mmCIF file of C-alpha atoms and ligand atoms in Angstrom:
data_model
loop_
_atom_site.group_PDB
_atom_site.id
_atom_site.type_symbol
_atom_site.label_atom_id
_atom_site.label_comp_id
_atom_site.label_asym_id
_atom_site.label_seq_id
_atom_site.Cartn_x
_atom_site.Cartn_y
_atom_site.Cartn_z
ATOM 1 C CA UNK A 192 218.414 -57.900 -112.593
ATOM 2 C CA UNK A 193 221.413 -57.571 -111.055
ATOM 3 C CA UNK A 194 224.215 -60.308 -111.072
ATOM 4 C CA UNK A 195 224.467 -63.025 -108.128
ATOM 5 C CA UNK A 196 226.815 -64.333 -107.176
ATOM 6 C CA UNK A 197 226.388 -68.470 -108.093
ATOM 7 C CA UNK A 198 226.127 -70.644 -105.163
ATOM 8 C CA UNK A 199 225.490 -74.109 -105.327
ATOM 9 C CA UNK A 200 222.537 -75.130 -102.982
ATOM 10 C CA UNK A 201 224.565 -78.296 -102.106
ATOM 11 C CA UNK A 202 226.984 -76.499 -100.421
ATOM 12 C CA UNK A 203 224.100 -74.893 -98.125
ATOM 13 C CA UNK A 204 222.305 -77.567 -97.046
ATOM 14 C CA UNK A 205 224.436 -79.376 -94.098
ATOM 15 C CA UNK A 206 223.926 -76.309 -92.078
ATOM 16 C CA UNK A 207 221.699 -77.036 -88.801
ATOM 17 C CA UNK A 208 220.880 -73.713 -88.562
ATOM 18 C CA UNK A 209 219.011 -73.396 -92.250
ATOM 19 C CA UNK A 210 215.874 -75.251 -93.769
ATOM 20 C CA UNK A 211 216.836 -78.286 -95.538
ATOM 21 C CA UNK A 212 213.824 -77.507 -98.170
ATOM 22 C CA UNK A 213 213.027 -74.601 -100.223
ATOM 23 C CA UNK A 214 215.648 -75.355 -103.079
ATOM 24 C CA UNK A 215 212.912 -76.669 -105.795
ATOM 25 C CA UNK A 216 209.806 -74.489 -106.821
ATOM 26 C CA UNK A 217 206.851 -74.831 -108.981
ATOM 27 C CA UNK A 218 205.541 -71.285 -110.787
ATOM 28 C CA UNK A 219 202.739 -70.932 -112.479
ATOM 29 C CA UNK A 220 203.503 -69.047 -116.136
ATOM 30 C CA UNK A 221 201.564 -65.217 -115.601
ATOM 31 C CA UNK A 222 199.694 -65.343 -119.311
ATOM 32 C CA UNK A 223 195.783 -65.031 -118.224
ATOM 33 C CA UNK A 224 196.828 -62.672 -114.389
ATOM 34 C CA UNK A 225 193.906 -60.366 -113.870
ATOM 35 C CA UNK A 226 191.418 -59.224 -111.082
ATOM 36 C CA UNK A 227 188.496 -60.729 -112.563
ATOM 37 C CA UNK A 228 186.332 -61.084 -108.698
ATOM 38 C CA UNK A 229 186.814 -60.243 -105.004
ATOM 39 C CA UNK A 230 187.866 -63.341 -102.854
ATOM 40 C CA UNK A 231 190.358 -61.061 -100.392
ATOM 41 C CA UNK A 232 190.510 -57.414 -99.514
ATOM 42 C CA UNK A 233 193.535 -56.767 -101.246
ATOM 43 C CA UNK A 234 191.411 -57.453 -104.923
ATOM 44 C CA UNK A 235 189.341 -54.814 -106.854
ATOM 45 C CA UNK A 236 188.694 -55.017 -110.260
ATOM 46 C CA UNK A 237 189.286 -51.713 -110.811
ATOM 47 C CA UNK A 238 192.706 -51.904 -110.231
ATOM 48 C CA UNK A 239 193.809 -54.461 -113.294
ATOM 49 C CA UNK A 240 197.676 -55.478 -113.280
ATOM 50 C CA UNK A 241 200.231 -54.061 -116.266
ATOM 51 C CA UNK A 242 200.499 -57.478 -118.035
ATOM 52 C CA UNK A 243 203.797 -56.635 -118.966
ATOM 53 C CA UNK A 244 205.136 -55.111 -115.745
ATOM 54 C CA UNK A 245 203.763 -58.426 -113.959
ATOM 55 C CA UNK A 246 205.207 -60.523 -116.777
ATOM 56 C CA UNK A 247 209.015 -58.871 -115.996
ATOM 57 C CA UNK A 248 208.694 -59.366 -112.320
ATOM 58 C CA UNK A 249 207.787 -62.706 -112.872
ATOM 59 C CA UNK A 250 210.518 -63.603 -114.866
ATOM 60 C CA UNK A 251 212.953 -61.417 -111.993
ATOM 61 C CA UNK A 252 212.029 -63.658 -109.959
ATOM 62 C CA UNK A 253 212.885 -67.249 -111.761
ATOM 63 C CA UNK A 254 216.501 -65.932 -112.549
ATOM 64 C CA UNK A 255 216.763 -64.824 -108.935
ATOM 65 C CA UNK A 256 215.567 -68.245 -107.240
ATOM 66 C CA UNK A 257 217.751 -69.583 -110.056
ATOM 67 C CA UNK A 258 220.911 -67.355 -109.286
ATOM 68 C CA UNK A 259 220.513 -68.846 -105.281
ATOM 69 C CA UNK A 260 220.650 -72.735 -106.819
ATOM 70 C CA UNK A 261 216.892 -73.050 -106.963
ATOM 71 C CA UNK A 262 215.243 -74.991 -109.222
ATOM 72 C CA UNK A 263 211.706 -73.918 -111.081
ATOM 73 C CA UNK A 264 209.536 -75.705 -113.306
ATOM 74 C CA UNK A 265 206.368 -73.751 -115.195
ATOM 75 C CA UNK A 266 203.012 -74.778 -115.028
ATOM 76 C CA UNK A 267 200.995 -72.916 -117.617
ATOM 77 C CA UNK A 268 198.157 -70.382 -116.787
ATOM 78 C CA UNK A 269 194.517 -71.714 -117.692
ATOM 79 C CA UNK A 270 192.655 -68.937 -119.525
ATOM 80 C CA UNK A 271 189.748 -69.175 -117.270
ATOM 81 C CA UNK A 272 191.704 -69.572 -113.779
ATOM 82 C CA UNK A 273 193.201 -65.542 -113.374
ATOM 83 C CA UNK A 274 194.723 -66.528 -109.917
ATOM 84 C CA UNK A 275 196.256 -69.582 -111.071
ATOM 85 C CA UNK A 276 199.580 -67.595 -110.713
ATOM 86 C CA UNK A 277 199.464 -68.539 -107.168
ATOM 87 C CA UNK A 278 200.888 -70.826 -107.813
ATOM 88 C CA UNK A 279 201.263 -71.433 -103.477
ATOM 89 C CA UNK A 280 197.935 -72.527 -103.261
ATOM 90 C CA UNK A 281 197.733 -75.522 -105.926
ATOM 91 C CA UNK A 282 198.791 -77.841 -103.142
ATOM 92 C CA UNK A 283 201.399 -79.169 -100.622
ATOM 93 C CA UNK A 284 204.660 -80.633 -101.961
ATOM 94 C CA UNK A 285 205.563 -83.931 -99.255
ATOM 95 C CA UNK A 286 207.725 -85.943 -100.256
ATOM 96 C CA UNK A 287 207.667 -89.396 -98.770
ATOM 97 C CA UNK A 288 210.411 -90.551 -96.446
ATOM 98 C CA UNK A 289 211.117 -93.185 -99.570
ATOM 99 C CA UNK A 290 211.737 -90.137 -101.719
ATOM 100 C CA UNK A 291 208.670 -90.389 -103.231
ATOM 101 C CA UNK A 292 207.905 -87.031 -104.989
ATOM 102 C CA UNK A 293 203.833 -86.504 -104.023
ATOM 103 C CA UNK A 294 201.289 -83.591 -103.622
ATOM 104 C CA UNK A 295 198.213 -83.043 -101.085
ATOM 105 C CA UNK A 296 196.135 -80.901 -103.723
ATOM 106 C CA UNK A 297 194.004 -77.900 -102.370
ATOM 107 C CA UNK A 298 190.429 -77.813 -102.525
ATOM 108 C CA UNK A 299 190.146 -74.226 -102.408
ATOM 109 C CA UNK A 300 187.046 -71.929 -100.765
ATOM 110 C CA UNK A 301 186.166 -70.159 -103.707
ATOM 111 C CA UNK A 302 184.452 -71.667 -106.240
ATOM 112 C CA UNK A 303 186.180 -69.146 -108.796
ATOM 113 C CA UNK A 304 189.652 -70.940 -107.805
ATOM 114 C CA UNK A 305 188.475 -74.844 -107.680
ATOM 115 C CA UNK A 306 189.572 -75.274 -111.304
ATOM 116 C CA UNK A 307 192.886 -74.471 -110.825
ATOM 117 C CA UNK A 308 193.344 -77.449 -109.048
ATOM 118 C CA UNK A 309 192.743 -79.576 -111.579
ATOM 119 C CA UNK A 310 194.876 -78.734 -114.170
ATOM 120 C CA UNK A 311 197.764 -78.575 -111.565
ATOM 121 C CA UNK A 312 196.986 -81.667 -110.802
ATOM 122 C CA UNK A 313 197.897 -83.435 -114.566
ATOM 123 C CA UNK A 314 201.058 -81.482 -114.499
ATOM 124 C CA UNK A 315 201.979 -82.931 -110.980
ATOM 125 C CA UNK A 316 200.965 -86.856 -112.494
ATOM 126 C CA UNK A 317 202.781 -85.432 -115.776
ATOM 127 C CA UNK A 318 205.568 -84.760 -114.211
ATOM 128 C CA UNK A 319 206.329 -88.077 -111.885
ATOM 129 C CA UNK A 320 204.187 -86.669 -108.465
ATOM 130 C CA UNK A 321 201.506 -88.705 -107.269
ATOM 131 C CA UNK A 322 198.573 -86.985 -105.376
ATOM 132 C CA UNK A 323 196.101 -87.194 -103.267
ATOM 133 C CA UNK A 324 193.202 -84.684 -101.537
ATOM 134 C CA UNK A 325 192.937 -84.482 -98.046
ATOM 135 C CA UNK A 326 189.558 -86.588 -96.708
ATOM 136 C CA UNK A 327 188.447 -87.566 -100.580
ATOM 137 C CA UNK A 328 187.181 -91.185 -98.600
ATOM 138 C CA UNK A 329 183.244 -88.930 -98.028
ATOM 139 C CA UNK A 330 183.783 -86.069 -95.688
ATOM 140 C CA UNK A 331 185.812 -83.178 -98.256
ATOM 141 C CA UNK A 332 187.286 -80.524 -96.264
ATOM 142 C CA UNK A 333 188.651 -76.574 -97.388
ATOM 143 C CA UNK A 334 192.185 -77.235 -97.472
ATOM 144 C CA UNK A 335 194.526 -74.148 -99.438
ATOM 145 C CA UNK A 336 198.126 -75.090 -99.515
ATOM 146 C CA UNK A 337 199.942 -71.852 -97.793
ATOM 147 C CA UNK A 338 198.060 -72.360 -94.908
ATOM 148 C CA UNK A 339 200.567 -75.228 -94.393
ATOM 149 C CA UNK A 340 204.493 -75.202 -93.575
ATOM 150 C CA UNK A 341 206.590 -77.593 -91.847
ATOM 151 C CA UNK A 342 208.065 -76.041 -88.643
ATOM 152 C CA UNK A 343 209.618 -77.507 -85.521
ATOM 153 C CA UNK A 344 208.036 -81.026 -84.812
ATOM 154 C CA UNK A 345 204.847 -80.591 -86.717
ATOM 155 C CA UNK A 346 203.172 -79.179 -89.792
ATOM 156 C CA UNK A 347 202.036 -75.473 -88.354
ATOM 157 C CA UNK A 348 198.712 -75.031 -90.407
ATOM 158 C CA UNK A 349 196.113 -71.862 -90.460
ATOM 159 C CA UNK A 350 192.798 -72.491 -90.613
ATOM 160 C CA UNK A 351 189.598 -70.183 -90.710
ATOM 161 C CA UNK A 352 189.686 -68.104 -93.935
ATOM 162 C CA UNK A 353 190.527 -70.812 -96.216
ATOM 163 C CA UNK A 354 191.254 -74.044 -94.757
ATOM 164 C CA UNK A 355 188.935 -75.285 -92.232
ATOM 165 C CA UNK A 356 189.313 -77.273 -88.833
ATOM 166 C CA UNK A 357 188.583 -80.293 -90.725
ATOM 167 C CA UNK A 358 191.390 -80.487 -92.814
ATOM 168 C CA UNK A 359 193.663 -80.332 -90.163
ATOM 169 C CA UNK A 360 192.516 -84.164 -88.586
ATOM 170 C CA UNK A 361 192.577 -85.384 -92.664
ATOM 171 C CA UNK A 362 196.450 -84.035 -92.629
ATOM 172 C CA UNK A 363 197.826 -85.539 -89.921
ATOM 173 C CA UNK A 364 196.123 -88.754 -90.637
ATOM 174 C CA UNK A 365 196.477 -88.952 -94.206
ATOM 175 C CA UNK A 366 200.065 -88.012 -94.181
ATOM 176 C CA UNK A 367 201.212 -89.441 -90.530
ATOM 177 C CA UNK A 368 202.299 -86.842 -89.325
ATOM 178 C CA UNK A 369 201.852 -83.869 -86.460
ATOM 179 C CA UNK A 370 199.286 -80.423 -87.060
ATOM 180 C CA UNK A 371 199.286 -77.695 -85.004
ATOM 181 C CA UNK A 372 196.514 -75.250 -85.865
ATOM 182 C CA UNK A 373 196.284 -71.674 -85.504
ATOM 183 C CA UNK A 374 193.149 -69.810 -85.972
ATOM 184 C CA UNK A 375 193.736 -66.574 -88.065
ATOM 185 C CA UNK A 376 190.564 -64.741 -87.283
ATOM 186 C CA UNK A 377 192.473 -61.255 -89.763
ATOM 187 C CA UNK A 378 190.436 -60.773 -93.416
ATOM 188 C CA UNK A 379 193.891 -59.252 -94.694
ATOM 189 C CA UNK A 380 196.218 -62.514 -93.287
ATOM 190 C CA UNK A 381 193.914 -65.102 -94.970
ATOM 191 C CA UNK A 382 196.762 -67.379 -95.752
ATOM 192 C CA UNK A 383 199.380 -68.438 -93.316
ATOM 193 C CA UNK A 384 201.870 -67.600 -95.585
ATOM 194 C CA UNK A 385 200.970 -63.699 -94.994
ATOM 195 C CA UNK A 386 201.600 -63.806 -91.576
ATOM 196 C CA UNK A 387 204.154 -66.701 -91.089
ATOM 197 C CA UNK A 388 207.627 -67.825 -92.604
ATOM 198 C CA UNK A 389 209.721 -70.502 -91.457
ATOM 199 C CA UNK A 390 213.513 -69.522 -91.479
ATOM 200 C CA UNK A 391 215.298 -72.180 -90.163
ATOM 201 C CA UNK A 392 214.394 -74.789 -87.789
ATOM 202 C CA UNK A 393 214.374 -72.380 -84.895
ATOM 203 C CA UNK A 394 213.432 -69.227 -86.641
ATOM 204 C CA UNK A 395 210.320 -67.813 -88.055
ATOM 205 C CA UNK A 396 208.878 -64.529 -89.229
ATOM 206 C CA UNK A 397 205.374 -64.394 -86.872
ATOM 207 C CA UNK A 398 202.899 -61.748 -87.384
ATOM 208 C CA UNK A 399 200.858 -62.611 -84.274
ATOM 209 C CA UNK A 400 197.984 -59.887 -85.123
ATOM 210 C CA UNK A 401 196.835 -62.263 -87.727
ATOM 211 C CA UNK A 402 195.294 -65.104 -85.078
ATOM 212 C CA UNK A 403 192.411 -65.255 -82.051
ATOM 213 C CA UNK A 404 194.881 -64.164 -79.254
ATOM 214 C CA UNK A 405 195.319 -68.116 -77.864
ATOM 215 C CA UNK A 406 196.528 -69.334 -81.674
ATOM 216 C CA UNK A 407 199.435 -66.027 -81.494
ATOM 217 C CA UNK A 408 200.643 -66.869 -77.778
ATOM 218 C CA UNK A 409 200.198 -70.760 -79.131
ATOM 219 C CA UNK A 410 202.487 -70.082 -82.194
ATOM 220 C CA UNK A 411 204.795 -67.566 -80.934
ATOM 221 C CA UNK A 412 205.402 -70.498 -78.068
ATOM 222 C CA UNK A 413 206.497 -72.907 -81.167
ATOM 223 C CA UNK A 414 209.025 -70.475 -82.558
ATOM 224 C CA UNK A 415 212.292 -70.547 -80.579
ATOM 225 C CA UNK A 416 213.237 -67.373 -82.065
ATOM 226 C CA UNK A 417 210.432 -65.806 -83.346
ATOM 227 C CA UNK A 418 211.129 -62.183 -85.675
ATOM 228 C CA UNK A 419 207.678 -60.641 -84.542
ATOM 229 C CA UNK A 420 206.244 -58.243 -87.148
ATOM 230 C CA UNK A 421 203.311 -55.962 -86.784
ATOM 231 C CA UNK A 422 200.109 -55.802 -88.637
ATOM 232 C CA UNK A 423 201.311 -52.808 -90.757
ATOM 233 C CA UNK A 424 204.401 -54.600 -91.771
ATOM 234 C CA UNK A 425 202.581 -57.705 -92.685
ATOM 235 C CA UNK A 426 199.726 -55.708 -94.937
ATOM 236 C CA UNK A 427 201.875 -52.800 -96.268
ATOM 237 C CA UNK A 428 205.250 -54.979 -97.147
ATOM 238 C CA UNK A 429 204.153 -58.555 -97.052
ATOM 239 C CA UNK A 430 207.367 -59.300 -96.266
ATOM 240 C CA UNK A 431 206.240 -61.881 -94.411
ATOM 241 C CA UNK A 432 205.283 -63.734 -97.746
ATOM 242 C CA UNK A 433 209.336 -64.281 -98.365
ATOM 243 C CA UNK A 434 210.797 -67.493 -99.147
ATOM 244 C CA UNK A 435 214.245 -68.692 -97.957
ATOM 245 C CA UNK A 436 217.024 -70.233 -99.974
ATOM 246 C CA UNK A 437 219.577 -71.428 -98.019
ATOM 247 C CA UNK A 438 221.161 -68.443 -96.170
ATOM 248 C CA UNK A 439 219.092 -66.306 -98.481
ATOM 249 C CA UNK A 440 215.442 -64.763 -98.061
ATOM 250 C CA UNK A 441 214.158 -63.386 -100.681
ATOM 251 C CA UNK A 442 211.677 -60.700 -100.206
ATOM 252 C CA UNK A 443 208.927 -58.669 -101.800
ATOM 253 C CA UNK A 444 210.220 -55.471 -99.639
ATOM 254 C CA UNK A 445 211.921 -55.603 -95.967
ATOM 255 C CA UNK A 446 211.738 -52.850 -93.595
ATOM 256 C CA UNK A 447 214.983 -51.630 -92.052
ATOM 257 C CA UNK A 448 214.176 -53.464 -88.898
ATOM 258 C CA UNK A 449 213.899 -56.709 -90.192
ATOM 259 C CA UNK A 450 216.683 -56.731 -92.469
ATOM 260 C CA UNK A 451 218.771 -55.485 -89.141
ATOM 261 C CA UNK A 452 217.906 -58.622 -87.596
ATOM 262 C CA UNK A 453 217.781 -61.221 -90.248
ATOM 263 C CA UNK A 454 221.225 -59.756 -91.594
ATOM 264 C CA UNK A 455 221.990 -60.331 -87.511
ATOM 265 C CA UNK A 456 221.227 -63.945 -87.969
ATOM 266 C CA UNK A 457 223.309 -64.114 -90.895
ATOM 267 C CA UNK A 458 220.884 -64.135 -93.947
ATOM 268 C CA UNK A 459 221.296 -62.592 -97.090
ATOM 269 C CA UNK A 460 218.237 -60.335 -98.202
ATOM 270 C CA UNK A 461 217.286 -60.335 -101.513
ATOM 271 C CA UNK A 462 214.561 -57.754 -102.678
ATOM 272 C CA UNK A 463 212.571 -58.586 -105.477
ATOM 273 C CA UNK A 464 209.587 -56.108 -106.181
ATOM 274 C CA UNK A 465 206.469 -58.024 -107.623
ATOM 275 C CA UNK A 466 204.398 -55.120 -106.669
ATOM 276 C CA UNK A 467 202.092 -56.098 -109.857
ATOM 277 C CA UNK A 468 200.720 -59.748 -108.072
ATOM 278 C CA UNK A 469 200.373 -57.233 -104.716
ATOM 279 C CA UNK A 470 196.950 -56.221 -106.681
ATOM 280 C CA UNK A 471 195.887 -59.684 -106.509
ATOM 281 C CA UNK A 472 196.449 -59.994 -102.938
ATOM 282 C CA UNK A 473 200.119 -62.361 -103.108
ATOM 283 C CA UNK A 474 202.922 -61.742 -103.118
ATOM 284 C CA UNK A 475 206.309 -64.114 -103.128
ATOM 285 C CA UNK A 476 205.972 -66.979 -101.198
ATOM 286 C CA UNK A 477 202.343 -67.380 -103.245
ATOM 287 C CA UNK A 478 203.495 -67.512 -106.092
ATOM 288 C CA UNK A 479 206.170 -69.870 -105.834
ATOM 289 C CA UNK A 480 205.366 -73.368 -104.493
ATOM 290 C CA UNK A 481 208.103 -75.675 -102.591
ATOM 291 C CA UNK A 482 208.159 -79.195 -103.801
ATOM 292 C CA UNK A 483 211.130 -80.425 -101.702
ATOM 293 C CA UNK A 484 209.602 -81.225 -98.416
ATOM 294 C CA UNK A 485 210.533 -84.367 -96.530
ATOM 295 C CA UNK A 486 208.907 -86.491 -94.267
ATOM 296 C CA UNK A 487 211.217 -87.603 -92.307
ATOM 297 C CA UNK A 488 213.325 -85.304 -92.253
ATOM 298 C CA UNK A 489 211.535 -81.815 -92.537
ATOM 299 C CA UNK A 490 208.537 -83.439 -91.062
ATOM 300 C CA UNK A 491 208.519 -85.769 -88.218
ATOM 301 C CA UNK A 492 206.849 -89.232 -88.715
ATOM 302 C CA UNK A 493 203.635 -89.295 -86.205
ATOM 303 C CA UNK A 494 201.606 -93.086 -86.698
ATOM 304 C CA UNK A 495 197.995 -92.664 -86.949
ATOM 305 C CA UNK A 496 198.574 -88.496 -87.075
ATOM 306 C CA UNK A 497 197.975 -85.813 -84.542
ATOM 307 C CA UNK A 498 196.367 -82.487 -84.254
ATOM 308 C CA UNK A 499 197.386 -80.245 -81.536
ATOM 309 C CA UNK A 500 195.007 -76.928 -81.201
ATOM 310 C CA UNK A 501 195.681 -74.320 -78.794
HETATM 311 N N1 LIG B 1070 193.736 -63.871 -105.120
HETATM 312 C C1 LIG B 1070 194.267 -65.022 -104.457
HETATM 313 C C2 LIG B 1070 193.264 -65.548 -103.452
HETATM 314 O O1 LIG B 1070 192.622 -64.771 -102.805
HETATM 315 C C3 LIG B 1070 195.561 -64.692 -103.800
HETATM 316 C C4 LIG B 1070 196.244 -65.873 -103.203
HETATM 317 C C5 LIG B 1070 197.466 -65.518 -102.440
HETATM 318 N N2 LIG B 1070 198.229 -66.674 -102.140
HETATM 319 C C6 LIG B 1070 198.815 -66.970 -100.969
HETATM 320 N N3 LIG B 1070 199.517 -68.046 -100.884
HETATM 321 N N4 LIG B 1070 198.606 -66.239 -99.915
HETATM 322 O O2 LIG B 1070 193.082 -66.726 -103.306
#
């Protein structure tokens, strides 16, 4: 690791032109990572990840999230839950426009992942979170956090792969607020978060060749200033599945002409290579889950909800 230079997230955060959240993270600890099944294209169980390469670019990746003024807190791996380090996909951090520190917990697709949950969920209560699953009250719906991120006026959510249609109406109601959903119809861009990355509030990596073509025009129409990537970026780099500190996005890989225009905008790149989590099919952004998002202020306050489809 190299040495950054400190800079204290306070500093960073009056700035209209960068996202007021992203400063505190949950990880999940890499002790049990394997390719035990095949739940996305990128998996094969032939192809096991170096235990201690993974565990290295793990811990790269704390110090530099720390280095930018983030904050992490570990949840430990469950023996029996190999893509707990995923840590994305657990659930989606809101907190209340009281401050109120609370998590919308998945309920995953795959019955290999639905333990996961679980077990996230006592560290969450543990650890002064409340939450909640979205449409518990009878009708359960697929709902993977990463297929979620505040942008613009509403919560831009991806539904299809993972999270179905029906989780979209038990979002905006349950948390009063505004979804708009985009179909991703691509079996590599399963997750938003492989195709999608909120910047700032005007700008957002958009790989539209992950969604039916009226959910791309649809999304590409929410993003002020979109930074369009292709499909071959998105699949070979997934440098779309980046998170942003401040001024700073830090990235699995970034090709030359995305780095030319994010350095344009006047972000920082950071590379960090977690090529070892690649095998699982995740790369950055899914292994690090947000906790600082604020209705309120991230999120506008919608009464009743609302769900806008293309
Ligand atoms: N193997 C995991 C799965 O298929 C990878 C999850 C990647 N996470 C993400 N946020 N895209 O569920």
């Amino acid at each position: 690791m190299t040495i950054q230079q400190e800079r204290p997230a306070q500093q960073e955060r009056p700035t209209q032109d960068r996202l007021a959240w992203g400063y505190r993270y949950v990880k999940v600890e890499p002790s049990h990572f394997r390719v035990e099944y095949q739940i996305n294209p990128f998996m094969d169980p032939a192809d096991q990840p170096d235990p201690v390469r993974a565990r290295a670019q793990w811990d790269a990746l704390v110090a530099t999230i720390e280095s930018l003024g983030g904050r992490v807190d570990v949840i430990g791996q469950r023996e029996d839950a190999p893509d707990m380090v995923y840590a994305m996909n657990l659930g989606l951090g809101v907190e209340t426009a009281d401050g109120r520190p609370h998590v919308v917990m998945s309920h995953m697709r795959y019955p290999q992942r639905r333990m996961e949950t679980g077990s996230a969920e006592a560290w969450f209560l543990a650890n002064g979170f409340t939450t909640s699953y979205v449409g518990r009250d009878g009708v359960g719906a697929h709902f993977e956090a990463g297929d979620a991120f505040a942008f613009g006026d509403a919560l831009v959510v991806g539904y299809g792969p993972r999270t179905e249609e029906l989780g979209l109406k038990h979002l905006a109601k349950d948390l009063d607020i505004r979804v708009r959903g985009f179909r991703i119809t691509h079996p590599g861009m399963y997750h938003l978060d492989l195709a999608f990355c909120p910047l700032s509030p005007t700008r957002a990596i958009v790989c539209p060749a992950a969604f039916d073509d009226a959910s791309a025009a649809a999304l590409l129409a929410q993003v002020p200033e979109p930074l369009v990537i292709t499909e071959e970026e998105a699949l070979t780099t997934f440098c779309a599945n980046s998170i942003v500190i401040g001024s700073t996005v830090v990235m699995p890989a970034c090709p030359d002409r995305v780095r030319a225009r994010l350095e344009d905008w006047g972000f920082e790149v950071v590379v960090v290579d977690v090529s070892e989590f690649h095998k699982g099919g995740g790369s950055i952004r899914c292994m690090t889950n947000p906790v600082d998002l604020r209705i309120g202020r991230d999120l506008a306050q919608v009464p009743g909800g609302e769900v806008v489809l293309p």
